[in-house]
Amino acid sequence: MTLHPAPLTHKLMRDLYRIKGQAVAIGAVIAVGVMMLVMMTGLVASLSETRRTYYDRFRLADVFAPVARAPETVAQRLRHLPGVAAIQTRVSGRALIDLGGNALPIQARALSLPEYRAAALNTIYLTDGRMFDAARAEEVVVLRSFARAHGLRPGDHIAATMNGFRRELSVVGFAQSPEFLYSTAPGELAPDDARFAVLWMSRTALAAAFDMQGAFNEVLFSLSRGAEPEAVIAAADRLLDRYGAQGAYGLSHLQSDLFISEEIDGLRRSARSVPPIFLAVAAFLLYIVISRMVQAEREQIGLMKAFGYSDTEVGGHYFRMILVIAVGGALAGCLLGVAAGRWMADLYLLYYKFPFLVFRLDPASFLTGFAVSILAASAGGLLVLRQVFALTPAVAMRAAAPPDYSHSGQFSSALEHVLDQPTRMVLRRLTRQPLRMGGAVLGVAAGLSVSIAMMSILNSFSAMQALTFDVIDHSDLNVSFIQPLEARSIHDLQSLPGVIEVEPVRIVPAILRNGRALYHGAIHGLIEQPRLYRAVDADTQPITMRQGGVILSSGLARTLDIKAGDQLSVDVREGRRPRLSLPVIAVAESLLGSPAYMEIGALNRVLKEPLRISGAYLRVDATQAAKIYAALKAMPMVAGVSVKSESRAALKKVMDQGAGAMRYVMALIAAVITFGVIYNAARVAQAERARDLAGLRVLGFSRGEVAFVLLGELAAVTLLALPLGGVIGYGLTFAIAAGFSTDVYQIRPVLDAESFGLAMAVVLVAALVSGWLVKRDIDRADLVTALKTRE
């Protein structure tokens, strides 16, 4: 006989209403996991598709080959290299922009564009104004983000120093370029729209400014389908070697593409690792809730089976309850994921200089979110459904045998006299059901561990900035020269009024290799005992610059898979461009960038260029900073000035956007999951003991004493979870820190008392709020109804 399913449907509605608080809490945990999945996969799809479209539409080059100076006739030979589809030669140079309201000169990069035809590669997107007139050498198009940062308009005039000569330029338009999605000044990692500009000029005008008539100093390659970039790079370097090749590199080594690739990879890693944590917790909570319901509804299960409902129909009732919660959470998560993704897309549009960025939904993420939510929820519920199938009507309708507590929960007579009755009841509950209490402790510890990990990551970002700007860099500003100068040039800086201390540096661009691993970077030559800019070890102690070899930062050592004692191949891309083999003598701690260090004298000797410097670190009197800036602006040898306070502010802004902003989202989510776990633990305990608590009220216990019996158990579970959650959080912190770290910056876990304290405070607040909600229901409970309930 098949019974009509309507009664089970009505029971399902009543059961869901009865546990609405727990259902919402579990659904919220599922929703958070699905939201993260939909948001992150959507952002990955959006950024990847937008980048691909932008690169294709404006023909971004596949290979970049800078050179000292090559005649234009070489272009034909480059065009016929195997694997090359198209090339574009251009002139590129550094410039300093002088805006009247700025004390410091602003670093800029000047690039040429063809006068009478569109560029074959690396075209620009004109957003305002017009293109320059080829007949007017003073007209330029400026990077839009820089123009907006300074309030420039088409028709404004700026002064720029190029190749040592000052020029008056007329801004005729603003543009964006796929080459500068992430634009930074030379030598800096954090972008600052106000401190770096890109100028596009006619080829003729820029060639005249940098003495490149009939020549070029950079060539761009577009590759044929299936061509190997490494083969083209090697061929281009061989052909350009006699002209001062500085090392061709692929698109993956372009700084702008490197940063956005790291962002996409970080989102992809997070999408794979974060949502499963929340769904696993939800499965655990569902197991506890449904298990409690099955135990409490033994008699109802027996009656349903006695009236002809099959095991499949009865089990399906509880399974439908699981599905309703899982599907509801997944649906809410999908909607929240779309909203959060659109919000994050707007942030990325500001952070990366895309002309457009539309949040693109990934249909697979919806299917994955629903499928994984249902599977995780089912995994938590199927174990309970085994109990439903095992119950026969006769056994189910008979009350379960009371558990044997004869060998547990006994206290000594001395303890009996010390503890009052409510306290003894709490302790007996803990000792008589250790497995159930252990599960509750583990659940709360899991929520605490996530909070600890996220609090530690928040502190880790701050620690990264502190190490970089307070421990490693003790200077106030960094001055770079147009080209390496004689060491005595340092006296010109020392003689400036207000300059307290000057420390020379030699920065040499180089390609660092270890086997097949390579890195396009630079070697920093420092004095033997540097004070203003230092290399430090893992204990943040200064490292003496010994003359025996090179010191690599920890991030660079990992990239090259090299350690102290190994030999490092160095292709210098400046001057005589020697190829060196240097021993790695130490590994330095660095959380930002991937620097390599040498003693400056030893570096100059291997380059056969003694007593050369390319810049200096300065410590200055803040009261005379304006005069120092004015003096530096007037020095023709100065290529750029970087103020540490401005670099720090720019880095903080970067850390608070993009992937950095994601840590705040995850910290909020950690608080949600912590509350969900604790609230469910409190609700389950209340449902299990509703009849006992009503009986205590009838026996004369006050509301406060009855609440103490239940909430004392919650307090004990929470306190026991604190040390366990701390241990789990310790390991989880390292895992999440590794996920946030990139080749550009490394996150070192900061496990301090503040992180643990704040995380524990979140847990305690969640416990207090949950306890208040449960106590409110205890006070409102109908004693007669509760006493009629059979366990």
PDB file of N, CA and C in Angstrom, residues 377-418:
ATOM      1  N   ALA A 377      26.208  17.819   2.381  1.00  0.00           N
ATOM      2  CA  ALA A 377      25.094  17.653   3.306  1.00  0.00           C
ATOM      3  C   ALA A 377      24.659  16.199   3.382  1.00  0.00           C
ATOM      4  N   SER A 378      24.647  15.530   2.226  1.00  0.00           N
ATOM      5  CA  SER A 378      24.240  14.123   2.206  1.00  0.00           C
ATOM      6  C   SER A 378      25.217  13.263   2.985  1.00  0.00           C
ATOM      7  N   ALA A 379      26.502  13.592   2.871  1.00  0.00           N
ATOM      8  CA  ALA A 379      27.504  12.824   3.609  1.00  0.00           C
ATOM      9  C   ALA A 379      27.260  12.925   5.109  1.00  0.00           C
ATOM     10  N   GLY A 380      26.818  14.118   5.561  1.00  0.00           N
ATOM     11  CA  GLY A 380      26.528  14.269   6.979  1.00  0.00           C
ATOM     12  C   GLY A 380      25.237  13.594   7.395  1.00  0.00           C
ATOM     13  N   GLY A 381      24.288  13.440   6.452  1.00  0.00           N
ATOM     14  CA  GLY A 381      22.988  12.880   6.807  1.00  0.00           C
ATOM     15  C   GLY A 381      22.848  11.394   6.572  1.00  0.00           C
ATOM     16  N   LEU A 382      23.585  10.848   5.610  1.00  0.00           N
ATOM     17  CA  LEU A 382      23.426   9.436   5.288  1.00  0.00           C
ATOM     18  C   LEU A 382      23.814   8.528   6.450  1.00  0.00           C
ATOM     19  N   LEU A 383      24.822   8.975   7.219  1.00  0.00           N
ATOM     20  CA  LEU A 383      25.206   8.173   8.381  1.00  0.00           C
ATOM     21  C   LEU A 383      24.056   8.067   9.375  1.00  0.00           C
ATOM     22  N   VAL A 384      23.284   9.155   9.480  1.00  0.00           N
ATOM     23  CA  VAL A 384      22.148   9.141  10.409  1.00  0.00           C
ATOM     24  C   VAL A 384      21.021   8.295   9.854  1.00  0.00           C
ATOM     25  N   LEU A 385      20.811   8.338   8.539  1.00  0.00           N
ATOM     26  CA  LEU A 385      19.704   7.590   7.952  1.00  0.00           C
ATOM     27  C   LEU A 385      19.862   6.080   8.138  1.00  0.00           C
ATOM     28  N   ARG A 386      21.076   5.635   8.347  1.00  0.00           N
ATOM     29  CA  ARG A 386      21.279   4.218   8.634  1.00  0.00           C
ATOM     30  C   ARG A 386      20.531   3.818   9.896  1.00  0.00           C
ATOM     31  N   GLN A 387      20.466   4.759  10.867  1.00  0.00           N
ATOM     32  CA  GLN A 387      19.739   4.463  12.105  1.00  0.00           C
ATOM     33  C   GLN A 387      18.240   4.327  11.826  1.00  0.00           C
ATOM     34  N   VAL A 388      17.720   5.129  10.877  1.00  0.00           N
ATOM     35  CA  VAL A 388      16.295   5.064  10.546  1.00  0.00           C
ATOM     36  C   VAL A 388      15.962   3.698   9.940  1.00  0.00           C
ATOM     37  N   PHE A 389      16.793   3.241   9.012  1.00  0.00           N
ATOM     38  CA  PHE A 389      16.535   1.942   8.372  1.00  0.00           C
ATOM     39  C   PHE A 389      16.643   0.792   9.370  1.00  0.00           C
ATOM     40  N   ALA A 390      17.497   0.970  10.372  1.00  0.00           N
ATOM     41  CA  ALA A 390      17.726  -0.129  11.327  1.00  0.00           C
ATOM     42  C   ALA A 390      16.596  -0.267  12.332  1.00  0.00           C
ATOM     43  N   LEU A 391      15.797   0.780  12.525  1.00  0.00           N
ATOM     44  CA  LEU A 391      14.729   0.735  13.529  1.00  0.00           C
ATOM     45  C   LEU A 391      13.511  -0.007  12.990  1.00  0.00           C
ATOM     46  N   THR A 392      13.085  -1.045  13.714  1.00  0.00           N
ATOM     47  CA  THR A 392      11.805  -1.702  13.405  1.00  0.00           C
ATOM     48  C   THR A 392      10.716  -1.004  14.198  1.00  0.00           C
ATOM     49  N   PRO A 393       9.451  -1.119  13.775  1.00  0.00           N
ATOM     50  CA  PRO A 393       8.368  -0.422  14.495  1.00  0.00           C
ATOM     51  C   PRO A 393       8.335  -0.763  15.976  1.00  0.00           C
ATOM     52  N   ALA A 394       8.480  -2.030  16.321  1.00  0.00           N
ATOM     53  CA  ALA A 394       8.389  -2.427  17.731  1.00  0.00           C
ATOM     54  C   ALA A 394       9.503  -1.815  18.550  1.00  0.00           C
ATOM     55  N   VAL A 395      10.706  -1.851  18.009  1.00  0.00           N
ATOM     56  CA  VAL A 395      11.856  -1.280  18.738  1.00  0.00           C
ATOM     57  C   VAL A 395      11.750   0.228  18.811  1.00  0.00           C
ATOM     58  N   ALA A 396      11.326   0.841  17.704  1.00  0.00           N
ATOM     59  CA  ALA A 396      11.275   2.305  17.664  1.00  0.00           C
ATOM     60  C   ALA A 396      10.235   2.846  18.628  1.00  0.00           C
ATOM     61  N   MET A 397       9.071   2.160  18.762  1.00  0.00           N
ATOM     62  CA  MET A 397       8.004   2.680  19.604  1.00  0.00           C
ATOM     63  C   MET A 397       8.289   2.435  21.085  1.00  0.00           C
ATOM     64  N   ARG A 398       9.251   1.599  21.358  1.00  0.00           N
ATOM     65  CA  ARG A 398       9.651   1.401  22.735  1.00  0.00           C
ATOM     66  C   ARG A 398      10.746   2.395  23.089  1.00  0.00           C
ATOM     67  N   ALA A 399      10.615   3.026  24.228  1.00  0.00           N
ATOM     68  CA  ALA A 399      11.611   4.020  24.628  1.00  0.00           C
ATOM     69  C   ALA A 399      12.988   3.388  24.663  1.00  0.00           C
ATOM     70  N   ALA A 400      13.985   4.143  24.248  1.00  0.00           N
ATOM     71  CA  ALA A 400      15.343   3.627  24.253  1.00  0.00           C
ATOM     72  C   ALA A 400      15.784   3.316  25.671  1.00  0.00           C
ATOM     73  N   ALA A 401      16.570   2.258  25.780  1.00  0.00           N
ATOM     74  CA  ALA A 401      17.083   1.897  27.103  1.00  0.00           C
ATOM     75  C   ALA A 401      17.939   3.022  27.638  1.00  0.00           C
ATOM     76  N   PRO A 402      17.745   3.371  28.891  1.00  0.00           N
ATOM     77  CA  PRO A 402      18.559   4.460  29.440  1.00  0.00           C
ATOM     78  C   PRO A 402      20.026   4.069  29.459  1.00  0.00           C
ATOM     79  N   PRO A 403      20.890   4.994  29.174  1.00  0.00           N
ATOM     80  CA  PRO A 403      22.314   4.678  29.169  1.00  0.00           C
ATOM     81  C   PRO A 403      22.805   4.312  30.558  1.00  0.00           C
ATOM     82  N   ASP A 404      23.847   3.493  30.584  1.00  0.00           N
ATOM     83  CA  ASP A 404      24.426   3.036  31.847  1.00  0.00           C
ATOM     84  C   ASP A 404      25.467   4.042  32.310  1.00  0.00           C
ATOM     85  N   TYR A 405      25.110   4.762  33.369  1.00  0.00           N
ATOM     86  CA  TYR A 405      26.028   5.763  33.908  1.00  0.00           C
ATOM     87  C   TYR A 405      26.660   5.291  35.219  1.00  0.00           C
ATOM     88  N   SER A 406      26.558   3.986  35.485  1.00  0.00           N
ATOM     89  CA  SER A 406      27.031   3.498  36.791  1.00  0.00           C
ATOM     90  C   SER A 406      28.534   3.619  36.950  1.00  0.00           C
ATOM     91  N   HIS A 407      29.257   3.692  35.825  1.00  0.00           N
ATOM     92  CA  HIS A 407      30.718   3.759  35.921  1.00  0.00           C
ATOM     93  C   HIS A 407      31.259   5.091  35.428  1.00  0.00           C
ATOM     94  N   SER A 408      30.407   6.089  35.372  1.00  0.00           N
ATOM     95  CA  SER A 408      30.887   7.390  34.898  1.00  0.00           C
ATOM     96  C   SER A 408      30.201   8.498  35.663  1.00  0.00           C
ATOM     97  N   GLY A 409      30.831   9.608  35.662  1.00  0.00           N
ATOM     98  CA  GLY A 409      30.217  10.792  36.250  1.00  0.00           C
ATOM     99  C   GLY A 409      30.111  10.752  37.755  1.00  0.00           C
ATOM    100  N   GLN A 410      30.904   9.953  38.442  1.00  0.00           N
ATOM    101  CA  GLN A 410      30.842   9.891  39.891  1.00  0.00           C
ATOM    102  C   GLN A 410      31.870  10.843  40.486  1.00  0.00           C
ATOM    103  N   PHE A 411      31.478  11.544  41.526  1.00  0.00           N
ATOM    104  CA  PHE A 411      32.377  12.489  42.183  1.00  0.00           C
ATOM    105  C   PHE A 411      32.653  11.999  43.604  1.00  0.00           C
ATOM    106  N   SER A 412      33.784  12.373  44.096  1.00  0.00           N
ATOM    107  CA  SER A 412      34.129  12.009  45.472  1.00  0.00           C
ATOM    108  C   SER A 412      33.201  12.738  46.433  1.00  0.00           C
ATOM    109  N   SER A 413      33.087  12.184  47.626  1.00  0.00           N
ATOM    110  CA  SER A 413      32.201  12.802  48.617  1.00  0.00           C
ATOM    111  C   SER A 413      32.642  14.213  48.954  1.00  0.00           C
ATOM    112  N   ALA A 414      33.966  14.453  48.954  1.00  0.00           N
ATOM    113  CA  ALA A 414      34.458  15.804  49.247  1.00  0.00           C
ATOM    114  C   ALA A 414      34.002  16.777  48.166  1.00  0.00           C
ATOM    115  N   LEU A 415      34.064  16.321  46.909  1.00  0.00           N
ATOM    116  CA  LEU A 415      33.653  17.185  45.806  1.00  0.00           C
ATOM    117  C   LEU A 415      32.148  17.402  45.815  1.00  0.00           C
ATOM    118  N   GLU A 416      31.405  16.390  46.237  1.00  0.00           N
ATOM    119  CA  GLU A 416      29.947  16.517  46.323  1.00  0.00           C
ATOM    120  C   GLU A 416      29.562  17.654  47.257  1.00  0.00           C
ATOM    121  N   HIS A 417      30.336  17.815  48.346  1.00  0.00           N
ATOM    122  CA  HIS A 417      30.013  18.873  49.321  1.00  0.00           C
ATOM    123  C   HIS A 417      30.421  20.249  48.822  1.00  0.00           C
ATOM    124  N   VAL A 418      31.459  20.300  47.961  1.00  0.00           N
ATOM    125  CA  VAL A 418      31.960  21.597  47.488  1.00  0.00           C
ATOM    126  C   VAL A 418      31.081  22.155  46.367  1.00  0.00           C
TER     127      VAL A 418
END
